[in-house]
PDB file of C-alpha atoms in Angstrom:
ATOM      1  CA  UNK N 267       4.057  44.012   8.042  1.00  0.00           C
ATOM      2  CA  UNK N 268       5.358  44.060  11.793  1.00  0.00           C
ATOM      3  CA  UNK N 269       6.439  40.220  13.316  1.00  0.00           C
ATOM      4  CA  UNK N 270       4.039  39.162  15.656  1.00  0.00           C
ATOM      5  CA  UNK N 271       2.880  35.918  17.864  1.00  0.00           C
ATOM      6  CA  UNK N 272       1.773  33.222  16.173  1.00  0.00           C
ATOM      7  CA  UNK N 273      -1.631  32.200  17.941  1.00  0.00           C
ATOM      8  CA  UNK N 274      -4.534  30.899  16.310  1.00  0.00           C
ATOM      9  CA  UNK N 275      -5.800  29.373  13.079  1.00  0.00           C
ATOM     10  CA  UNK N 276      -6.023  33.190  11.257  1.00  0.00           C
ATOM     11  CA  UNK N 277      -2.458  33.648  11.614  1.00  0.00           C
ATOM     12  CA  UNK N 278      -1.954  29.497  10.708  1.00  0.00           C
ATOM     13  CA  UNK N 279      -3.882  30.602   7.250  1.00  0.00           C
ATOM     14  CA  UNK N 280      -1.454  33.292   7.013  1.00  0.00           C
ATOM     15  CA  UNK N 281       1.556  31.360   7.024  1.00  0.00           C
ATOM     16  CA  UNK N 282       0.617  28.910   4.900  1.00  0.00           C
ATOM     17  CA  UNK N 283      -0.859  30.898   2.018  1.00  0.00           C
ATOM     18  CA  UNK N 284       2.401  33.355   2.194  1.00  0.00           C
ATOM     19  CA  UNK N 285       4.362  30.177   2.417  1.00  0.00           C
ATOM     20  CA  UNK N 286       3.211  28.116  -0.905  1.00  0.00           C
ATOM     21  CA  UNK N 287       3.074  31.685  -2.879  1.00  0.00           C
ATOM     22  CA  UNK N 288       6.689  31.333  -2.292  1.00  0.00           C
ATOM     23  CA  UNK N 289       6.901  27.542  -3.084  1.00  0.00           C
ATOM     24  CA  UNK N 290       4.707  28.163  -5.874  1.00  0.00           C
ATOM     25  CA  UNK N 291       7.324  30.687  -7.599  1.00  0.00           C
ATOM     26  CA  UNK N 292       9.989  28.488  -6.629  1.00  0.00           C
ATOM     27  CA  UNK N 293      11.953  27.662  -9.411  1.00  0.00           C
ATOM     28  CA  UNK N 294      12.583  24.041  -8.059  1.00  0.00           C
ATOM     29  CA  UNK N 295      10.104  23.233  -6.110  1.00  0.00           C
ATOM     30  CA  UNK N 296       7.194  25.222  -7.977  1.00  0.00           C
ATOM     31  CA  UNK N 297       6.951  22.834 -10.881  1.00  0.00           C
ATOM     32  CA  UNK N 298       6.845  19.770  -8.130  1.00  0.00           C
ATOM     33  CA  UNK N 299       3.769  21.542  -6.425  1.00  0.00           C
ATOM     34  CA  UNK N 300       2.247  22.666  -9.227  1.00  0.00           C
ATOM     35  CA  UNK N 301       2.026  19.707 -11.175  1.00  0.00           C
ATOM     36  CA  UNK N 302       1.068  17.631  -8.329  1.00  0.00           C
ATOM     37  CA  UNK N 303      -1.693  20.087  -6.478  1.00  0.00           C
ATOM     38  CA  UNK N 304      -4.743  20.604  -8.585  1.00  0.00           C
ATOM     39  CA  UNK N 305      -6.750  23.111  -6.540  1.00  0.00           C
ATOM     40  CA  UNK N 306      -4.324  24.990  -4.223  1.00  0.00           C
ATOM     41  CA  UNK N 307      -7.679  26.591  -1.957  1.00  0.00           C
ATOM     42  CA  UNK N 308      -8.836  23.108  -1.077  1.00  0.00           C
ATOM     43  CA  UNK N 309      -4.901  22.738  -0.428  1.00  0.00           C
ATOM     44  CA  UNK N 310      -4.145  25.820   1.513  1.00  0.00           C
ATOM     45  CA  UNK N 311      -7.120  24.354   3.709  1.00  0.00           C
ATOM     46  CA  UNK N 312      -6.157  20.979   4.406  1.00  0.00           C
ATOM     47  CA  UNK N 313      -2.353  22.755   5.729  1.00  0.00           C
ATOM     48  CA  UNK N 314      -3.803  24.961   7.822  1.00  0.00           C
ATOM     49  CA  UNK N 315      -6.037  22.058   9.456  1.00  0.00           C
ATOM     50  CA  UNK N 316      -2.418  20.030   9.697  1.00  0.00           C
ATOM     51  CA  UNK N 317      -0.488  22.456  11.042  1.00  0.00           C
ATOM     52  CA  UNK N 318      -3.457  24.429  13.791  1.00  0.00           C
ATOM     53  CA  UNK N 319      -3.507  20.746  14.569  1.00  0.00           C
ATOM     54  CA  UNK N 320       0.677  20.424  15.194  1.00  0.00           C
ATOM     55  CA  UNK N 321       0.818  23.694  16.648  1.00  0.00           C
ATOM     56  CA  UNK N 322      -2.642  24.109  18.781  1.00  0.00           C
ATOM     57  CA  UNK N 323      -3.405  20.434  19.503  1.00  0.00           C
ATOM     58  CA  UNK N 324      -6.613  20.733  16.863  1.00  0.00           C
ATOM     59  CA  UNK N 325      -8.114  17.407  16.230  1.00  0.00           C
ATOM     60  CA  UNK N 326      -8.897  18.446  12.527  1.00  0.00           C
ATOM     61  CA  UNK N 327      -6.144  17.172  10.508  1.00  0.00           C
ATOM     62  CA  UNK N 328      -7.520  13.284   9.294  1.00  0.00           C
ATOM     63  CA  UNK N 329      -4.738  12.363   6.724  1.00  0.00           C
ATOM     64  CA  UNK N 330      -1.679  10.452   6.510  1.00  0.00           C
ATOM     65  CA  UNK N 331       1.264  13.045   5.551  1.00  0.00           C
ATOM     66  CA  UNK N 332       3.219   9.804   4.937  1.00  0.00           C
ATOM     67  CA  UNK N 333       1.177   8.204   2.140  1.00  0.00           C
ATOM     68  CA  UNK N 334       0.502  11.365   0.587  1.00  0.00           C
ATOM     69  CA  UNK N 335       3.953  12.300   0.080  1.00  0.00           C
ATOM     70  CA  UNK N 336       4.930   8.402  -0.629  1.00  0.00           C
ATOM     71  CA  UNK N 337       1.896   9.204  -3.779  1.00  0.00           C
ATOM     72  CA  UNK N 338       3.655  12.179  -4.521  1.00  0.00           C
ATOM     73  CA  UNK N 339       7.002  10.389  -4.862  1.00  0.00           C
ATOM     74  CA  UNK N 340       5.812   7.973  -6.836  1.00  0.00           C
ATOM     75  CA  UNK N 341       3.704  10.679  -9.256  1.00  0.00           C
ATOM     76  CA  UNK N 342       7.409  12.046  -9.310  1.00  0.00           C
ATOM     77  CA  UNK N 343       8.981   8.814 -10.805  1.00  0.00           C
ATOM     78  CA  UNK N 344      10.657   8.831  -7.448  1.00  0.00           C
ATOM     79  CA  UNK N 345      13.095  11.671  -8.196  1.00  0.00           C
ATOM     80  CA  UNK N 346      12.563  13.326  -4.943  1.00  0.00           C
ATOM     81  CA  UNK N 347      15.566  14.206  -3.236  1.00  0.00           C
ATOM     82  CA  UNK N 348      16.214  15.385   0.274  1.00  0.00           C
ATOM     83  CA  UNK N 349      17.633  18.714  -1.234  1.00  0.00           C
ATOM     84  CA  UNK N 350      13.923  19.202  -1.906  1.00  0.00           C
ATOM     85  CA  UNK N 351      13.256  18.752   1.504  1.00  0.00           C
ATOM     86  CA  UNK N 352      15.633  21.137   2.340  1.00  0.00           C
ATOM     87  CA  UNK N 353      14.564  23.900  -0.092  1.00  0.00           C
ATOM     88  CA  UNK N 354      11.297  23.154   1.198  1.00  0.00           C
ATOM     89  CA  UNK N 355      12.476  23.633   4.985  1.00  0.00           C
ATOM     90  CA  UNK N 356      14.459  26.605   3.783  1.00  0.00           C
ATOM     91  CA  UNK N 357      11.482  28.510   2.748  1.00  0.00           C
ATOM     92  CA  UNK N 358       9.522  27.483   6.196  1.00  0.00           C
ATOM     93  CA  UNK N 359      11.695  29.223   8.090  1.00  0.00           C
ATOM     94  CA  UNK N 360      11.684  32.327   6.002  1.00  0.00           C
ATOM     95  CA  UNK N 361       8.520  32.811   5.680  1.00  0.00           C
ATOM     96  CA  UNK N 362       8.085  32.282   9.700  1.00  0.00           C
ATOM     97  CA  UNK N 363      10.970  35.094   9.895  1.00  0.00           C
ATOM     98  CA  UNK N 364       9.559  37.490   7.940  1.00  0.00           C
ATOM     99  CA  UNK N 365       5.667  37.009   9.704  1.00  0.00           C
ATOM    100  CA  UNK N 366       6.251  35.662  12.860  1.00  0.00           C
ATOM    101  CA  UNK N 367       7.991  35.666  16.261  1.00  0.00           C
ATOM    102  CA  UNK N 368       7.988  33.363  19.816  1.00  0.00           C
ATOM    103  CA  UNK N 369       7.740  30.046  21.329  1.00  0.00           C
ATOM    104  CA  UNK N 370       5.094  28.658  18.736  1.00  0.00           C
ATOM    105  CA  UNK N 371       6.892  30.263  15.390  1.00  0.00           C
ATOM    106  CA  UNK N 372      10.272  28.127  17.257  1.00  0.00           C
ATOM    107  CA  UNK N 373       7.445  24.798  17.148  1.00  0.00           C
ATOM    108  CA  UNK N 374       6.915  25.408  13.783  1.00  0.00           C
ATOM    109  CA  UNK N 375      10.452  25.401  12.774  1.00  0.00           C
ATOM    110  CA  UNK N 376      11.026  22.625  15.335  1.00  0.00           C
ATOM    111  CA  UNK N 377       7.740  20.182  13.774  1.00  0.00           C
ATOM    112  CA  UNK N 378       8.975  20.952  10.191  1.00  0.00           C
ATOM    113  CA  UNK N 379      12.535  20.133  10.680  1.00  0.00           C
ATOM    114  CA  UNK N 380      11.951  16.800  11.809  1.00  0.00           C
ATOM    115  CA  UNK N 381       8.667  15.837   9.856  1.00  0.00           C
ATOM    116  CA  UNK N 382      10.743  16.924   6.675  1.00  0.00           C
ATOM    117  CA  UNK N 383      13.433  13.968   7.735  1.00  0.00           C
ATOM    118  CA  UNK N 384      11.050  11.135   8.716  1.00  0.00           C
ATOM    119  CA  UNK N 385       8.877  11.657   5.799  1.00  0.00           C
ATOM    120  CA  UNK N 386      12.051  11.682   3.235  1.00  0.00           C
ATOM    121  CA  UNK N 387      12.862   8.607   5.066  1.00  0.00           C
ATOM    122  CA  UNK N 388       9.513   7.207   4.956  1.00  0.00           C
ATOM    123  CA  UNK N 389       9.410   8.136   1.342  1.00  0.00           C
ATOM    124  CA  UNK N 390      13.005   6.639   0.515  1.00  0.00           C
ATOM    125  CA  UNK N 391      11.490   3.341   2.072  1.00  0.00           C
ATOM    126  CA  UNK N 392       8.518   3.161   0.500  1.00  0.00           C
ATOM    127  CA  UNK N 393      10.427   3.573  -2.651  1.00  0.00           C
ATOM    128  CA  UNK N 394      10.917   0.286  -5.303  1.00  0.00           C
ATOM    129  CA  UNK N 395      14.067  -1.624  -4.631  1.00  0.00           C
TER     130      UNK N 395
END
């Protein structure tokens, strides 16, 4: 499959569903996601909504990434680490390098890179003292 532009919701689906095969196989992250996500259609939907909506100003995201991940890290016994986030960000940009080229595949990399540090930080916060 040739690299192309990045451009509507179609190719959003795309990303994400090649991206969490990956995480899914992961042999770090995997068990995290796996665990933790209980129906990964209903899942691959509510990404696509969250990132069409980072990436083509779509009002059709409604949740809070922070809380969810704060739930996560708690479901986790707080043993989240920022090399997850890493692994995680790691895999983002492969997956847009193998499927996708241009200005919006950059935003993607861009959005991810710094929504992976505020919601580790977020999620370090939230955590018990």
């Amino acid at each position: 499959m040739g690299k192309k532009l990045l451009r509507n919701r179609k190719d959003v689906h795309l990303l994400v569903t090649h991206f969490y095969g990956k995480i899914r196989e992961h042999a770090t992250l995997g068990p995290i996601f796996n665990i933790i996500i209980e129906d990964w259609d209903a899942h691959f939907e509510v990404l696509t909504n969250f990132w069409e909506s980072q990436l083509f100003l779509k009002r059709n995201y409604h949740n809070n990434p922070i809380k969810v991940h704060n739930e996560v890290d708690k479901k986790m016994e707080h043993m989240i680490k920022s090399e997850h986030f890493g692994m995680w960000l790691n895999l983002w940009f492969e997956t847009l390098d193998e499927l996708f080229e241009g200005e919006v595949a950059y935003i993607a990399k861009n959005r991810a890179q710094k929504m992976s540090s505020m919601l580790f930080i977020e999620m370090f916060k939230a955590r018990p003292k």
